[in-house]
Structures are given as structure tokens and as C-alpha cells.
Amino acid sequence: EVLITTGHPVGMVLLYMEVARELVKRGAKLLRPIEGVRWKELGRTRAIRYLHGVGVLTDRASSYHTHSPGPMERMLEEATPDLVLADHGFAGAAIEAGIETVCVTDVNDPALIMAKEEGRRTSS
């Protein structure tokens, strides 16, 4: 069971959708935890919406770029995936939870690189 999420709702989401499509074709089950659940964060409604199996943070209308681990922490309260493919705070929260995580890192994600160096369950 695989959970795919991104804090990059433009660009990276397209790559992740193709990976999701290939995983499903090869028999993987994609998880969709907290789908349809809404919560308030800093006075704004937030939710996770899945685009072809890839979770992104939304306000139910627009998608948002985020570094926050909060949405993934909420997802992991509902599901325990065998593998996570993610970036930014989504990946960081999965790594912190001890879940095998394949993460795409960029220059503003030094914590993900440090997690790998510390031998945590990550492959970047």
C-alpha cells in the first residue's frame, strides 16, 4: 500500500501522477487517507484532495504549495502505508513516523537530506 502526496501542486504533481499510474498498473494499491475530511488551520478550511491518486493540500477550491508536516500527520492517523512517495513536510512527517519514504528533495528541504544521512527510512 502506497501513499503519494506533494507540497508542489504544480509541476511535481504531474510527475507523481505518472508514477501513481504506473504503480497501479503493476498492482499497487494507492491509499487516500482523510479524503473528504476538512479542518481549520489558521482560520482557513483545509482538506486533502487526490488528483489521480496524488494527495495535495487544498481549501476545496485551490491547491496550495506547503512545507507543513501537519497534513501528513493527519493522514497517518488514519492509514499506515508500506511506502510513501512525497516531498516537503509530507515526506518529513512520514520519515518521522518511521515509514519507508521515497522523497524528492530540493534546496529548501535540508531536513530530508539530513534524515537520509542519519540512516532514517528514506530514499531521496
mmCIF file of C-alpha atoms in Angstrom:
data_model
loop_
_atom_site.group_PDB
_atom_site.id
_atom_site.type_symbol
_atom_site.label_atom_id
_atom_site.label_comp_id
_atom_site.label_asym_id
_atom_site.label_seq_id
_atom_site.Cartn_x
_atom_site.Cartn_y
_atom_site.Cartn_z
ATOM 1 C CA GLU A 1 0.000 0.000 0.000
ATOM 2 C CA VAL A 2 1.447 3.296 -1.181
ATOM 3 C CA LEU A 3 0.647 6.880 -0.228
ATOM 4 C CA ILE A 4 1.678 9.600 -2.673
ATOM 5 C CA THR A 5 1.500 13.271 -1.676
ATOM 6 C CA THR A 6 3.102 16.521 -2.715
ATOM 7 C CA GLY A 7 3.521 20.025 -1.394
ATOM 8 C CA HIS A 8 4.145 21.085 -5.024
ATOM 9 C CA PRO A 9 0.639 21.251 -6.567
ATOM 10 C CA VAL A 10 2.117 22.499 -9.839
ATOM 11 C CA GLY A 11 4.874 20.667 -11.669
ATOM 12 C CA MET A 12 5.753 17.817 -9.319
ATOM 13 C CA VAL A 13 2.145 16.660 -9.112
ATOM 14 C CA LEU A 14 2.369 15.736 -12.818
ATOM 15 C CA LEU A 15 5.402 13.502 -12.207
ATOM 16 C CA TYR A 16 3.744 11.881 -9.198
ATOM 17 C CA MET A 17 0.534 11.221 -11.180
ATOM 18 C CA GLU A 18 2.543 9.292 -13.772
ATOM 19 C CA VAL A 19 4.301 7.294 -11.051
ATOM 20 C CA ALA A 20 0.908 6.590 -9.441
ATOM 21 C CA ARG A 21 -0.487 5.394 -12.771
ATOM 22 C CA GLU A 22 2.475 3.040 -13.238
ATOM 23 C CA LEU A 23 2.231 1.695 -9.687
ATOM 24 C CA VAL A 24 -1.470 0.903 -10.123
ATOM 25 C CA LYS A 25 -0.757 -0.764 -13.456
ATOM 26 C CA ARG A 26 1.746 -3.002 -11.642
ATOM 27 C CA GLY A 27 -0.740 -3.939 -8.913
ATOM 28 C CA ALA A 28 -0.020 -1.467 -6.112
ATOM 29 C CA LYS A 29 -2.864 -0.147 -4.001
ATOM 30 C CA LEU A 30 -2.875 3.627 -3.568
ATOM 31 C CA LEU A 31 -4.157 4.904 -0.241
ATOM 32 C CA ARG A 32 -6.365 8.006 0.110
ATOM 33 C CA PRO A 33 -6.483 8.756 3.843
ATOM 34 C CA ILE A 34 -8.599 11.658 5.115
ATOM 35 C CA GLU A 35 -10.188 12.100 1.696
ATOM 36 C CA GLY A 36 -13.146 14.431 2.166
ATOM 37 C CA VAL A 37 -12.125 15.429 5.711
ATOM 38 C CA ARG A 38 -11.965 19.179 6.317
ATOM 39 C CA TRP A 39 -10.212 21.009 9.126
ATOM 40 C CA LYS A 40 -9.472 24.584 10.125
ATOM 41 C CA GLU A 41 -5.898 25.835 10.058
ATOM 42 C CA LEU A 42 -5.094 29.463 10.846
ATOM 43 C CA GLY A 43 -8.763 30.292 10.296
ATOM 44 C CA ARG A 44 -8.910 28.679 6.869
ATOM 45 C CA THR A 45 -10.578 25.479 5.732
ATOM 46 C CA ARG A 46 -8.112 22.841 4.565
ATOM 47 C CA ALA A 47 -8.514 19.392 3.043
ATOM 48 C CA ILE A 48 -6.557 16.835 1.043
ATOM 49 C CA ARG A 49 -7.766 16.275 -2.491
ATOM 50 C CA TYR A 50 -6.453 13.404 -4.592
ATOM 51 C CA LEU A 51 -5.566 14.056 -8.218
ATOM 52 C CA HIS A 52 -5.180 10.706 -9.991
ATOM 53 C CA GLY A 53 -4.074 9.171 -6.687
ATOM 54 C CA VAL A 54 -1.802 12.014 -5.553
ATOM 55 C CA GLY A 55 -2.738 13.972 -2.434
ATOM 56 C CA VAL A 56 -2.425 17.771 -2.408
ATOM 57 C CA LEU A 57 -3.407 20.358 0.181
ATOM 58 C CA THR A 58 -6.479 22.381 -0.819
ATOM 59 C CA ASP A 59 -9.135 24.690 0.507
ATOM 60 C CA ARG A 60 -11.569 22.543 -1.546
ATOM 61 C CA ALA A 61 -11.179 25.018 -4.441
ATOM 62 C CA SER A 62 -7.490 25.818 -4.929
ATOM 63 C CA SER A 63 -4.413 23.725 -4.229
ATOM 64 C CA TYR A 64 -1.540 25.060 -2.138
ATOM 65 C CA HIS A 65 2.212 24.788 -2.009
ATOM 66 C CA THR A 66 3.141 23.710 1.518
ATOM 67 C CA HIS A 67 6.082 22.668 3.660
ATOM 68 C CA SER A 68 3.853 21.754 6.596
ATOM 69 C CA PRO A 69 4.029 18.232 8.064
ATOM 70 C CA GLY A 70 0.525 18.668 9.537
ATOM 71 C CA PRO A 71 -1.496 17.227 6.647
ATOM 72 C CA MET A 72 0.643 14.065 6.518
ATOM 73 C CA GLU A 73 0.442 13.688 10.281
ATOM 74 C CA ARG A 74 -3.362 13.716 9.912
ATOM 75 C CA MET A 75 -3.184 11.157 7.091
ATOM 76 C CA LEU A 76 -1.003 8.836 9.152
ATOM 77 C CA GLU A 77 -3.566 8.853 11.964
ATOM 78 C CA GLU A 78 -5.912 7.087 9.525
ATOM 79 C CA ALA A 79 -3.564 4.906 7.469
ATOM 80 C CA THR A 80 -0.213 3.152 7.730
ATOM 81 C CA PRO A 81 1.248 2.819 4.251
ATOM 82 C CA ASP A 82 4.043 0.415 3.376
ATOM 83 C CA LEU A 83 5.673 3.132 1.294
ATOM 84 C CA VAL A 84 5.332 6.903 0.911
ATOM 85 C CA LEU A 85 6.363 8.940 -2.117
ATOM 86 C CA ALA A 86 6.363 12.606 -1.124
ATOM 87 C CA ASP A 87 8.247 15.854 -0.710
ATOM 88 C CA HIS A 88 8.484 18.774 1.715
ATOM 89 C CA GLY A 89 6.660 18.333 5.043
ATOM 90 C CA PHE A 90 4.682 15.371 3.734
ATOM 91 C CA ALA A 91 7.918 13.395 3.377
ATOM 92 C CA GLY A 92 9.331 14.696 6.642
ATOM 93 C CA ALA A 93 6.288 13.579 8.634
ATOM 94 C CA ALA A 94 6.372 10.111 7.062
ATOM 95 C CA ILE A 95 10.081 9.763 7.842
ATOM 96 C CA GLU A 96 9.455 10.887 11.430
ATOM 97 C CA ALA A 97 6.748 8.208 11.698
ATOM 98 C CA GLY A 98 9.292 5.559 10.617
ATOM 99 C CA ILE A 99 7.649 4.802 7.268
ATOM 100 C CA GLU A 100 9.808 3.882 4.283
ATOM 101 C CA THR A 101 9.806 7.089 2.244
ATOM 102 C CA VAL A 102 10.992 7.922 -1.242
ATOM 103 C CA CYS A 103 11.336 11.676 -1.297
ATOM 104 C CA VAL A 104 12.124 14.276 -3.863
ATOM 105 C CA THR A 105 14.279 16.916 -2.229
ATOM 106 C CA ASP A 106 15.099 20.396 -3.338
ATOM 107 C CA VAL A 107 17.417 23.027 -1.944
ATOM 108 C CA ASN A 108 14.929 24.182 0.675
ATOM 109 C CA ASP A 109 14.472 20.668 2.144
ATOM 110 C CA PRO A 110 17.705 20.140 4.127
ATOM 111 C CA ALA A 111 15.888 18.112 6.816
ATOM 112 C CA LEU A 112 15.119 15.369 4.273
ATOM 113 C CA ILE A 113 18.781 15.123 3.303
ATOM 114 C CA MET A 114 19.803 15.022 6.974
ATOM 115 C CA ALA A 115 17.289 12.226 7.659
ATOM 116 C CA LYS A 116 18.922 10.137 4.956
ATOM 117 C CA GLU A 117 22.391 10.850 6.356
ATOM 118 C CA GLU A 118 21.170 9.773 9.797
ATOM 119 C CA GLY A 119 20.088 6.430 8.347
ATOM 120 C CA ARG A 120 16.356 7.019 8.622
ATOM 121 C CA ARG A 121 13.880 5.246 6.360
ATOM 122 C CA THR A 122 14.283 7.475 3.335
ATOM 123 C CA SER A 123 15.494 7.270 -0.211
ATOM 124 C CA SER A 124 15.966 10.618 -1.900
#
